[in-house]
Amino acid sequence: MADEKKMVGDVYFPAPEVIANAHIKDYEKVHAEALADLPGFWGKIATENFEWYQPWETVLDESNAPFYKWFVGAKVNIIHNALDRHMRTAVRNKAALLFEGEKGDTRVYTYQQLNYEVSKFASVLRSLGVQKGDRVTIYMGRIPELMIAMLACAKIGAMHSVVYGGFSTEALHGRIEDSASKVLVTADGAWLRGSIVPLKQIANEALERAGTIQSVVTVKRTGQEVEMVSGRDHWYHDLMALPIADPKAPTEVMDAEDPLYILYTSGTTGKPKAILHTHGGYMVGTATTLKWVFDIKADDIWWCAADPGWVTGHSYIVYAPLILGATSFMYEGAPTHPYPDRWWSMVAKYGITILYTAPTAIRGLMRFGESWPNRHDLSSLRLLGSVGEPINPEAWKWYHRVIGKEKCPIMDTWWQTETGHFMITPLPCVPLKPGSGTRGFPGVDLDVVDEDGEPVAANEEGFLVIKNPWPGMLRTILGDPDRYVQQYWTRFQEQGWYLPGDSAKKDEDGYIWVIGRIDDVIKVSGYRLGTAEIESALVSHEAVAEAACIGVPDELKGNIIKAYCILRQGFEGSEKLEMALRDHVGHEMGPIAKPATIDFVDSLPKTRSGKIMRRVLKAQALGQELGDLSTLAD
Ligand code: WTA
C-alpha cells in the first residue's frame, strides 16, 4: 500500500512528485529567510505578485505597536487585484465561480461576468448613498450574490459586515446596531436540507429592533411571499436592471491600511467584537498563504466548503482565490441532501482538485460509511484541507484513506478571524502528523509558553503565542481599540506577543498540537460562539433569571453547549420549559447556538466579584478535579 511506504511511525512523508510540483519545495529555507528579514520577505512577495496604484514607503511600521501597519503609504484596492487586473489577461475568460444550489440548479461566472455584476452592484450601493468607510451588513445564504455584494462593498471602499445566514434575529440585530450599517443586503430565503431558511422574515424582525438601516436590498432566491416595506426595501433584480447599475463603475483608490471589512466574532466576555481587516496586508497575506499551502495552479478547481459568513469563507472563498485567478466551486446546501453522497457526487461532477473543510463535516460524513464516497470517482483530488478545530487522528486517517485515496496530503490549517489567514499549517512539502497543524507558516514565529512566558517542555500544555506581526493581522476592534489591546496584547505585554486564546503542546520536532480555547469561546461544529451571547439569549426569556453556558466535548460536533439556568420566581423547571428555552435561543441566536442540555439550578459558582466560574461548572460536568476554589464566593 502506498500509505505504508510513505509512513514512518506516525509521520506521513510527502511523495517526491508532490514536492517537485509544489510552489515551495523547501520549508526550512523559506521559513529561515522570512524570519531573518520579515519586511524584506513580505515586501518582495508584495512587489512580485500584486499591483499597487502607488508603492509603499515602509513595509512594516512597528512604531505604535500593537497597532501595526503594513505597506504604509501604498495605494491599492483589493478588488483591483481580485478582479480589475484580470480583465487585461486571459483570466478574463476563465471561470471564477462554479455554483450549485441545493436543488441542483447551476451557474458559472467567468471573471468578466463576475466583474460585470460586482461593478453594477457597486454602483447600486453608491446610489443608495453608501460611501467610503460606511458599513453594509450582508445576511444571506451561500449563493453567488453574497460574494458579489461583498466584492461590491470592497470596490467602493465600504466595509462589509457579513452575518452568518445561520444566525437569527437578535444576533443579526446586535451586529447591525453595533456596526451602524446603513444598508442591509439579504435574500428572501436560503435552501437548506430541502427547506427554506426565512432570511427576509428574520431580517424584518431584526430591523424592528434596529434603527440605522435606511435601505434593504433583497435577492430573490427561494421565491416565497415576503413582506417588503415600501420606501425601505428593494429587490436586487429590480435595482440591477436600472440604468444606475453601471458595469463600468470605478474602483475606489484606497490606502493600504484603509478598512476592508469587519467581521464579528466572540471573545472572552460580553458582546461579539468587530474584527477589522484592511486592504493591503490582508490581500498579500491571504493570497500568498492560499497559493503556498494549497499549491494553487491555473487548472485547479478549488472548493472551500466553509460558509462565506465566517472568516474562512471571507479569506478563502471570496478574496484569495480571485486574487490568484483561480476557479472556485461553491455549494449552497447541506452535505447530506438529498443523500450522504452529495459532496462526493459534486467532487466527481466538477472535477474538484482541492477540498478544504472542517473536522466536524468529515466526522459527520464518516458516520455514513465508506460506501457513499466509494460510489464516486474522487481521483481528481490532489490535496485536502482541514480547519476550525483540532482534527482527531481517526478522522484524519479516514479523510486521508477514503477521500484522498492515500495520495492527497492534508493541510491542517490553524488560524483565526483575527489572524486573517493561515498561521500554523503544513505546506505540501512538509511531513505530516495526523492531528498536528505542523509549524508556523514561513515568517510566523510562535511558541508554547507558561504563565511567565517561558517555553514549556516538549509535549506539555501551555499558552500558544505569536511573537511577530504578520500582514493579514487584525488592526483593531472597530470602535474599541482598548479592547483590542486588552484582549490580545496584554497577557504577554512585556514580550510584545499576540495571545490567540488557545492552549497547545509542542512536540520534540517542534510540531504544534492545538488543544482548544482557554477562554469562554465554544467551538460547536467548528463555529465559534461566545458563552456571553448564548447566556444573554437565555436571560431574555421571561422564565430565566440567570444563566451560564459551557462547552462539553462531543464526538461529532467537537463541543456541545450545556446550559445552567436559575429560574425566576413562579417558574418551575420541566422538560417543556427546557424545550421552550432551546427554541428561544434558536430564535434569538440561531440553531447552532441551541444548548444540547439545560440544567435548572438554584445557584451558580461565582467569584466574590460576581463573575461566573464556568471553569468550575465544566470540571463538575466532566467529573474532573474542581481545581483552585479560593476565589469562589461560597
Ligand atoms: C480553532 C477559524 C485546531 C482555534 C479559521 C482558534 C483550530 C479558533 C484550527 C478560531 C485547527 C481553528 N486546529 N484548532 N486547524 N483552526 N481552530 O475565528 O481554537 O472562527 O482559536 O477562525 O478555531 O476560530 P475562528
XYZ file of C-alpha atoms and ligand atoms in Angstrom:
659
model
C 0.000 0.000 0.000
C 1.155 3.491 -0.850
C 0.499 4.519 2.694
C 2.962 2.129 4.245
C 5.786 3.229 2.042
C 5.194 6.857 2.853
C 4.717 6.438 6.575
C 7.414 6.210 9.172
C 5.941 5.757 12.627
C 3.043 8.167 12.557
C 4.641 10.585 10.118
C 3.429 10.919 6.528
C 6.178 11.966 4.179
C 5.102 13.752 1.018
C 5.666 11.889 -2.221
C 8.613 13.209 -4.277
C 6.271 14.230 -7.115
C 4.183 16.315 -4.714
C 7.301 18.209 -3.611
C 8.602 18.545 -7.148
C 5.349 20.199 -8.248
C 4.850 22.446 -5.240
C 5.354 26.210 -5.263
C 7.540 25.888 -2.158
C 9.880 22.904 -2.067
C 11.979 23.679 0.989
C 10.040 24.906 4.001
C 13.059 25.233 6.309
C 14.902 27.503 3.935
C 11.958 29.800 3.191
C 10.966 29.991 6.858
C 14.521 30.887 7.919
C 14.765 33.567 5.234
C 11.447 35.058 6.288
C 12.379 35.147 9.969
C 15.728 36.744 9.197
C 14.122 39.670 7.367
C 10.356 39.810 7.742
C 9.764 43.154 5.955
C 12.129 42.083 3.181
C 10.309 38.779 2.798
C 6.805 40.243 2.583
C 7.979 43.269 0.615
C 9.370 41.056 -2.124
C 6.186 38.974 -2.295
C 4.052 42.121 -2.406
C 6.116 43.583 -5.244
C 6.191 40.484 -7.388
C 2.612 39.259 -7.130
C 0.310 42.238 -6.763
C -0.450 45.514 -8.481
C -0.399 48.713 -6.465
C -1.662 52.123 -7.616
C 1.255 53.572 -5.666
C 4.060 51.720 -3.842
C 4.663 51.857 -0.081
C 7.230 53.819 1.852
C 7.540 51.261 4.651
C 6.632 47.573 4.570
C 6.109 47.264 8.322
C 5.626 50.101 10.777
C 6.008 48.928 14.376
C 6.282 52.388 15.913
C 2.833 52.281 17.508
C 2.668 48.562 18.381
C 0.411 46.680 18.817
C -1.238 48.925 16.216
C 0.986 47.569 13.474
C 0.791 48.913 9.943
C 1.773 47.187 6.720
C 2.649 48.671 3.338
C 2.365 52.165 4.743
C 1.810 54.853 2.148
C 0.743 52.443 -0.584
C -2.439 52.932 -2.612
C -4.365 49.859 -3.613
C -7.786 48.241 -3.668
C -8.067 44.512 -3.107
C -10.639 44.479 -5.935
C -8.058 45.799 -8.339
C -6.092 42.597 -7.734
C -9.092 40.274 -7.397
C -10.954 41.479 -10.498
C -9.846 44.605 -12.351
C -6.386 43.430 -13.366
C -7.717 40.115 -14.690
C -9.742 41.987 -17.313
C -6.489 42.626 -19.178
C -5.416 38.974 -19.361
C -6.743 35.578 -20.416
C -8.028 35.093 -16.862
C -10.955 37.261 -18.000
C -12.455 34.282 -19.839
C -11.809 31.773 -17.111
C -14.427 30.522 -14.665
C -14.109 32.397 -11.390
C -17.008 30.612 -9.749
C -18.899 27.386 -10.349
C -22.060 27.291 -8.302
C -24.542 24.568 -7.477
C -27.717 25.176 -5.498
C -29.117 22.605 -3.135
C -31.885 21.819 -5.593
C -29.337 21.179 -8.326
C -29.514 24.497 -10.232
C -26.104 25.552 -11.531
C -24.402 28.767 -12.572
C -20.960 29.666 -13.902
C -19.406 33.127 -13.655
C -16.324 33.935 -15.654
C -14.066 36.628 -14.263
C -15.526 39.033 -16.820
C -19.091 38.200 -15.760
C -18.289 38.421 -12.081
C -16.645 41.789 -12.579
C -19.705 42.959 -14.525
C -22.080 42.000 -11.689
C -19.806 43.407 -8.991
C -19.410 46.709 -10.813
C -23.154 47.036 -11.307
C -23.909 46.276 -7.685
C -21.153 48.647 -6.561
C -22.911 51.483 -8.356
C -26.261 50.378 -6.930
C -24.778 50.670 -3.446
C -23.353 54.083 -4.288
C -26.770 55.200 -5.488
C -28.236 54.082 -2.156
C -25.872 56.544 -0.504
C -23.148 54.159 0.595
C -19.783 55.906 0.765
C -16.208 55.011 1.514
C -15.910 53.999 5.184
C -19.633 53.163 5.595
C -20.732 49.750 6.838
C -23.044 47.420 4.916
C -24.495 44.353 6.635
C -24.889 41.261 4.467
C -27.126 38.414 5.643
C -27.524 35.664 3.065
C -27.166 32.011 2.261
C -24.312 30.512 0.289
C -25.099 31.972 -3.144
C -23.037 33.956 -5.658
C -24.847 37.208 -4.790
C -23.317 37.030 -1.321
C -19.900 37.135 -2.908
C -20.969 39.845 -5.361
C -22.278 42.017 -2.525
C -19.056 41.639 -0.525
C -16.870 42.459 -3.515
C -19.065 45.431 -4.434
C -18.587 46.885 -0.948
C -14.828 46.483 -1.173
C -14.823 48.102 -4.611
C -16.380 51.309 -3.301
C -14.386 51.303 -0.062
C -17.324 50.434 2.188
C -16.815 47.839 4.915
C -18.942 44.748 4.652
C -20.139 43.125 7.816
C -21.337 39.669 6.910
C -23.612 37.986 9.406
C -23.704 34.220 9.028
C -27.021 33.089 7.499
C -27.439 30.533 10.288
C -27.682 33.296 12.874
C -31.039 34.673 13.832
C -32.932 37.758 14.981
C -31.024 39.050 17.980
C -27.612 38.042 16.667
C -28.368 39.967 13.462
C -29.859 42.929 15.283
C -26.877 43.260 17.628
C -24.418 43.202 14.748
C -26.358 45.743 12.692
C -26.660 48.052 15.662
C -23.011 47.817 16.667
C -21.783 48.452 13.138
C -24.319 51.233 12.484
C -24.844 49.880 8.982
C -26.836 51.983 6.524
C -27.745 49.208 4.135
C -28.682 45.572 4.603
C -28.300 43.095 1.741
C -30.247 39.904 2.245
C -32.271 37.247 0.405
C -35.861 36.109 0.687
C -34.573 32.763 1.892
C -31.908 30.091 1.630
C -32.263 26.433 0.784
C -31.108 24.088 3.498
C -31.964 20.389 3.849
C -34.843 20.821 1.452
C -36.439 23.617 3.477
C -36.369 27.376 3.357
C -34.461 29.403 5.943
C -36.661 32.538 6.056
C -33.886 35.119 5.934
C -36.005 38.128 4.977
C -38.528 37.394 7.684
C -35.758 37.163 10.281
C -34.225 40.353 8.900
C -37.572 42.147 9.166
C -37.846 41.126 12.806
C -34.280 42.243 13.496
C -34.962 45.582 11.800
C -37.905 46.231 14.080
C -35.270 46.372 16.816
C -32.548 48.241 14.864
C -32.702 51.820 13.688
C -29.701 52.551 11.476
C -30.709 50.733 8.283
C -32.062 53.026 5.564
C -32.318 50.549 2.695
C -32.697 46.810 2.366
C -31.780 45.002 -0.842
C -33.272 41.520 -1.170
C -32.141 38.818 -3.570
C -34.929 36.537 -4.752
C -33.702 33.038 -4.119
C -36.469 30.850 -2.713
C -39.447 32.724 -4.157
C -41.973 32.562 -1.323
C -44.049 35.597 -0.403
C -42.112 38.031 1.822
C -43.029 41.312 3.442
C -41.410 44.280 1.731
C -41.519 47.657 3.472
C -42.181 50.389 0.975
C -39.526 53.099 0.763
C -37.010 50.907 2.577
C -36.982 47.607 0.711
C -35.893 46.894 -2.856
C -35.471 43.742 -4.896
C -31.905 43.136 -6.011
C -33.004 42.245 -9.552
C -35.045 45.457 -9.842
C -32.100 47.643 -8.864
C -29.676 45.717 -11.078
C -31.977 46.344 -14.059
C -31.882 50.130 -13.625
C -29.528 52.390 -15.616
C -27.807 53.345 -12.353
C -26.357 49.804 -12.238
C -23.221 50.781 -14.128
C -20.953 47.945 -15.312
C -18.132 50.469 -15.637
C -18.237 51.662 -12.038
C -14.783 52.852 -10.973
C -12.857 51.125 -8.191
C -12.151 53.391 -5.226
C -8.467 54.107 -4.631
C -7.702 53.134 -1.028
C -4.770 53.430 1.331
C -3.264 50.008 2.049
C -4.295 50.486 5.684
C -7.889 51.542 4.937
C -10.527 49.166 6.325
C -11.740 46.377 4.050
C -14.280 44.731 6.293
C -15.400 43.952 9.785
C -16.451 40.526 10.935
C -17.998 39.881 14.317
C -16.559 37.156 16.438
C -16.903 36.114 20.029
C -14.282 36.624 22.667
C -13.780 36.206 26.371
C -16.560 38.395 27.621
C -19.539 40.405 26.552
C -20.736 41.305 23.100
C -19.167 39.961 19.927
C -16.430 42.225 18.655
C -15.948 43.682 15.215
C -12.591 42.426 13.967
C -11.222 44.861 11.410
C -9.148 43.903 8.357
C -7.554 46.208 5.799
C -6.981 46.217 2.040
C -3.214 45.873 1.631
C -1.791 43.420 4.161
C -4.822 41.156 4.112
C -4.635 40.919 0.327
C -0.967 39.923 0.405
C -1.382 37.512 3.327
C -4.492 35.643 2.186
C -3.375 35.170 -1.409
C 0.158 34.070 -0.505
C -0.957 31.582 2.137
C -3.517 30.032 -0.224
C -1.026 29.790 -3.052
C 1.684 28.123 -0.990
C -0.368 25.934 1.328
C -2.882 24.657 -1.203
C -0.439 24.962 -4.025
C -2.999 26.632 -6.279
C -2.311 26.227 -10.001
C -4.081 27.622 -13.053
C -6.049 24.426 -13.726
C -7.206 23.690 -10.176
C -10.832 23.557 -9.105
C -10.722 24.774 -5.525
C -13.537 24.009 -3.124
C -13.539 25.710 0.235
C -16.699 24.229 1.712
C -16.970 26.782 4.509
C -19.678 29.410 4.698
C -18.758 32.860 3.404
C -20.287 34.206 6.621
C -17.240 33.106 8.603
C -13.662 34.185 8.136
C -12.711 31.013 6.263
C -15.154 31.994 3.541
C -14.049 35.628 3.530
C -10.389 34.800 3.021
C -10.527 31.562 1.073
C -13.800 31.610 -0.872
C -14.028 35.272 -1.718
C -10.693 37.079 -1.739
C -7.646 34.824 -2.047
C -8.866 32.559 -4.895
C -9.884 35.559 -7.006
C -6.584 37.319 -6.416
C -4.835 34.164 -7.633
C -7.109 33.956 -10.680
C -8.288 30.519 -9.553
C -11.550 28.694 -10.227
C -13.680 28.080 -7.146
C -16.663 25.904 -6.547
C -19.492 26.903 -4.189
C -22.357 24.747 -2.990
C -25.418 26.198 -1.327
C -26.824 23.476 0.863
C -26.347 20.609 3.273
C -23.712 17.904 2.644
C -26.278 15.165 3.189
C -29.057 16.448 0.927
C -30.740 14.546 -0.563
C -28.293 11.718 0.292
C -24.998 11.493 2.181
C -23.018 11.351 -1.069
C -23.961 14.843 -2.248
C -20.456 16.215 -1.682
C -18.739 13.272 -3.294
C -21.002 13.390 -6.332
C -20.059 17.043 -6.811
C -16.342 16.335 -6.415
C -16.706 13.914 -9.328
C -19.047 16.126 -11.363
C -16.868 19.245 -11.204
C -13.505 17.522 -11.013
C -12.627 19.213 -7.730
C -8.851 19.061 -7.213
C -8.589 20.556 -3.705
C -11.157 20.237 -0.931
C -10.931 22.317 2.236
C -13.403 21.641 5.030
C -13.835 21.203 8.795
C -13.279 18.144 11.002
C -16.906 18.222 12.073
C -18.032 17.795 8.455
C -15.598 14.929 7.971
C -16.780 13.185 11.132
C -20.386 13.783 10.098
C -19.881 12.170 6.681
C -17.708 9.402 8.114
C -20.744 8.238 10.103
C -22.492 7.154 6.912
C -19.704 4.759 5.994
C -17.351 4.336 3.062
C -19.852 3.102 0.539
C -21.146 6.643 -0.126
C -17.815 8.146 -1.191
C -16.790 4.883 -2.857
C -19.636 5.223 -5.326
C -17.925 8.218 -6.926
C -14.753 8.882 -8.829
C -12.704 11.047 -6.475
C -9.492 10.706 -8.445
C -9.388 14.397 -9.382
C -8.497 15.283 -5.759
C -4.828 16.026 -5.122
C -4.855 17.965 -1.855
C -7.160 18.101 1.156
C -7.534 20.610 3.959
C -8.952 20.966 7.440
C -9.810 23.992 9.577
C -11.798 25.188 12.558
C -10.886 22.814 15.359
C -8.352 20.109 16.091
C -8.836 17.136 13.792
C -8.779 13.850 15.665
C -6.317 11.358 14.154
C -9.141 8.914 13.413
C -10.995 11.424 11.234
C -7.678 12.496 9.658
C -6.917 8.923 8.646
C -10.384 8.312 7.249
C -10.190 11.541 5.226
C -6.733 10.547 4.011
C -7.617 6.973 3.120
C -11.252 7.085 1.959
C -11.423 10.523 0.351
C -7.798 11.158 -0.574
C -7.071 7.541 -1.546
C -3.779 7.846 0.315
C -2.329 10.221 -2.246
C -3.554 13.595 -1.006
C -1.607 15.369 1.725
C -3.892 17.007 4.318
C -3.226 20.639 5.145
C -4.459 21.142 8.722
C -4.547 24.920 8.968
C -4.782 26.732 12.291
C -5.800 30.359 12.209
C -8.489 32.752 13.442
C -10.860 35.504 12.383
C -8.253 37.782 13.921
C -5.256 36.414 12.051
C -6.937 36.782 8.639
C -5.011 33.880 7.145
C -3.259 30.590 7.943
C -0.717 30.795 10.740
C 0.108 27.213 11.728
C -0.011 24.989 8.698
C 1.931 22.482 6.685
C 2.935 23.152 3.100
C 2.668 20.215 0.692
C 6.419 19.620 1.089
C 6.217 19.228 4.885
C 5.955 15.796 6.608
C 2.584 15.432 8.340
C 1.460 14.046 11.678
C -2.287 13.415 11.918
C -3.778 15.905 14.365
C -0.976 18.472 14.214
C -1.007 21.647 12.128
C 2.790 21.151 11.987
C 4.617 24.508 12.216
C 4.330 28.214 11.532
C 3.715 29.473 8.006
C 7.010 30.931 6.755
C 7.767 34.003 8.841
C 5.345 33.179 11.662
C 7.315 32.906 14.890
C 5.320 31.062 17.531
C 5.775 29.142 20.723
C 4.021 27.426 23.591
C 4.762 29.085 26.924
C 3.814 29.021 30.612
C 2.291 31.771 32.786
C 5.594 33.658 32.819
C 6.225 33.375 29.123
C 8.869 30.668 29.479
C 8.725 27.920 26.846
C 7.195 24.760 28.325
C 8.907 21.381 27.970
C 8.142 19.235 24.933
C 4.609 17.777 24.960
C 3.472 19.933 27.877
C 0.425 22.116 27.607
C 0.808 25.891 27.598
C -0.361 29.137 26.004
C 0.071 29.429 22.295
C 1.722 32.773 21.477
C 2.697 34.510 18.260
C 5.834 36.537 18.568
C 5.937 38.705 15.481
C 3.442 40.586 13.294
C 2.009 39.266 10.014
C 0.416 41.155 7.116
C -3.197 39.929 7.442
C -3.430 40.562 11.169
C -6.461 42.342 12.571
C -5.748 46.037 13.002
C -8.189 46.741 15.811
C -11.691 46.082 17.086
C -13.888 48.663 15.388
C -14.885 51.288 17.910
C -12.974 49.674 20.764
C -9.177 49.927 20.434
C -8.712 49.417 24.184
C -10.380 46.046 23.983
C -8.061 45.145 21.105
C -5.033 45.825 23.286
C -6.577 44.222 26.355
C -7.758 41.057 24.671
C -4.734 40.155 22.569
C -1.681 42.059 23.717
C -1.855 42.442 27.493
C -1.222 38.917 28.788
C 2.359 38.986 27.442
C 2.689 42.743 27.134
C 6.328 42.868 28.193
C 7.340 40.484 25.442
C 5.009 42.100 22.891
C 3.388 38.783 21.946
C -0.042 38.143 20.491
C -2.296 35.863 22.561
C -4.695 33.837 20.375
C -6.517 32.334 23.368
C -5.706 28.702 22.555
C -3.769 26.155 24.533
C -1.334 23.870 22.740
C 1.590 21.485 23.022
C 4.805 21.408 21.060
C 6.482 18.062 20.444
C 10.171 17.121 20.085
C 10.114 18.050 16.391
C 8.648 21.477 17.072
C 5.235 20.404 15.756
C 2.304 22.240 17.321
C -0.727 20.370 18.651
C -3.540 22.807 19.327
C -5.761 21.647 22.179
C -8.531 24.211 22.369
C -9.737 27.526 23.716
C -8.662 28.753 27.125
C -11.444 31.341 27.313
C -15.225 31.397 27.165
C -15.403 30.645 23.488
C -17.122 27.410 22.482
C -16.457 25.774 19.132
C -19.613 23.922 18.068
C -19.184 22.095 14.763
C -16.262 24.442 14.129
C -18.494 27.510 14.587
C -17.194 29.989 17.081
C -19.711 31.028 19.713
C -19.348 33.092 22.863
C -20.933 31.962 26.115
C -21.994 35.549 26.835
C -24.230 35.814 23.788
C -25.951 32.487 24.427
C -26.411 33.353 28.087
C -27.944 36.689 27.238
C -30.321 34.953 24.815
C -31.398 32.647 27.671
C -31.844 35.514 30.089
C -34.009 37.366 27.571
C -36.645 34.667 28.158
C -39.173 35.584 30.838
C -38.505 32.416 32.875
C -34.762 32.847 33.278
C -33.099 34.982 35.948
C -29.519 33.911 35.350
C -27.695 31.580 33.005
C -24.268 30.062 32.416
C -23.048 28.008 29.470
C -20.111 25.723 28.978
C -18.825 23.558 26.149
C -18.530 19.830 26.742
C -16.696 17.512 24.346
C -18.789 15.733 21.718
C -17.631 13.117 19.274
C -19.400 14.590 16.268
C -19.565 18.321 16.896
C -16.294 18.791 18.783
C -18.248 20.504 21.545
C -21.869 20.854 22.536
C -23.380 23.543 24.716
C -24.531 22.743 28.218
C -26.520 25.476 29.943
C -27.379 26.103 33.573
C -30.361 28.319 34.396
C -31.635 29.873 37.583
C -35.352 30.451 37.088
C -37.371 33.469 38.123
C -39.891 33.132 40.884
C -43.085 31.492 39.709
C -41.358 29.275 37.111
C -40.501 25.661 37.531
C -38.036 23.549 35.634
C -39.601 20.993 33.290
C -38.874 19.252 30.044
C -41.367 21.536 28.373
C -39.575 24.634 29.617
C -36.244 23.170 28.527
C -37.646 22.755 25.004
C -39.084 26.266 25.062
C -35.742 27.727 26.131
C -33.854 25.852 23.444
C -36.273 27.165 20.835
C -35.951 30.648 22.248
C -32.153 30.546 21.855
C -32.656 29.192 18.333
C -34.945 32.110 17.531
C -32.676 34.765 19.008
C -29.237 33.414 18.130
C -29.715 30.680 15.552
C -29.975 26.894 15.559
C -26.233 26.309 16.118
C -26.379 28.112 19.457
C -29.113 25.914 20.943
C -27.923 24.275 24.174
C -27.904 20.483 23.963
C -28.999 20.270 27.593
C -30.241 22.726 30.177
C -29.961 22.114 33.907
C -32.185 24.090 36.220
C -30.186 25.077 39.306
C -30.584 27.206 42.448
C -27.185 28.858 42.301
C -24.112 29.218 40.096
C -20.497 29.155 41.235
C -19.234 32.729 41.278
C -16.179 34.667 42.302
C -16.559 37.189 45.104
C -16.720 39.896 42.476
C -19.703 38.125 40.929
C -18.108 36.553 37.862
C -19.487 33.121 36.954
C -16.767 30.464 37.256
C -17.506 28.403 34.155
C -14.292 26.500 34.767
C -15.868 25.015 37.906
C -19.066 24.074 36.077
C -17.029 22.449 33.375
C -14.874 20.431 35.753
C -18.019 19.305 37.529
C -19.744 18.312 34.289
C -16.698 16.319 33.202
C -16.193 14.737 36.622
C -12.781 16.343 36.995
C -10.984 17.904 39.978
C -12.509 21.310 40.708
C -9.077 22.957 40.993
C -8.355 26.181 42.867
C -11.562 27.353 44.537
C -10.065 30.135 46.658
C -11.876 32.863 44.718
C -15.251 31.125 44.928
C -17.823 33.170 46.870
C -19.352 30.250 48.780
C -9.810 26.963 16.434
C -11.498 29.872 12.129
C -7.208 23.404 15.908
C -8.886 27.619 17.439
C -10.472 29.905 10.988
C -8.937 29.080 17.053
C -8.345 25.288 15.243
C -10.361 29.241 16.617
C -7.915 25.094 13.906
C -10.598 30.363 15.648
C -7.106 23.946 13.628
C -9.117 26.895 14.009
N -6.778 23.131 14.654
N -7.983 24.447 16.225
N -6.676 23.659 12.397
N -8.420 26.105 13.174
N -9.095 26.415 15.267
O -12.092 32.724 14.481
O -9.409 27.421 18.726
O -13.800 31.012 13.733
O -8.623 29.956 18.099
O -11.462 31.068 12.814
O -10.682 27.986 15.993
O -11.918 30.335 15.165
P -12.399 31.330 14.046
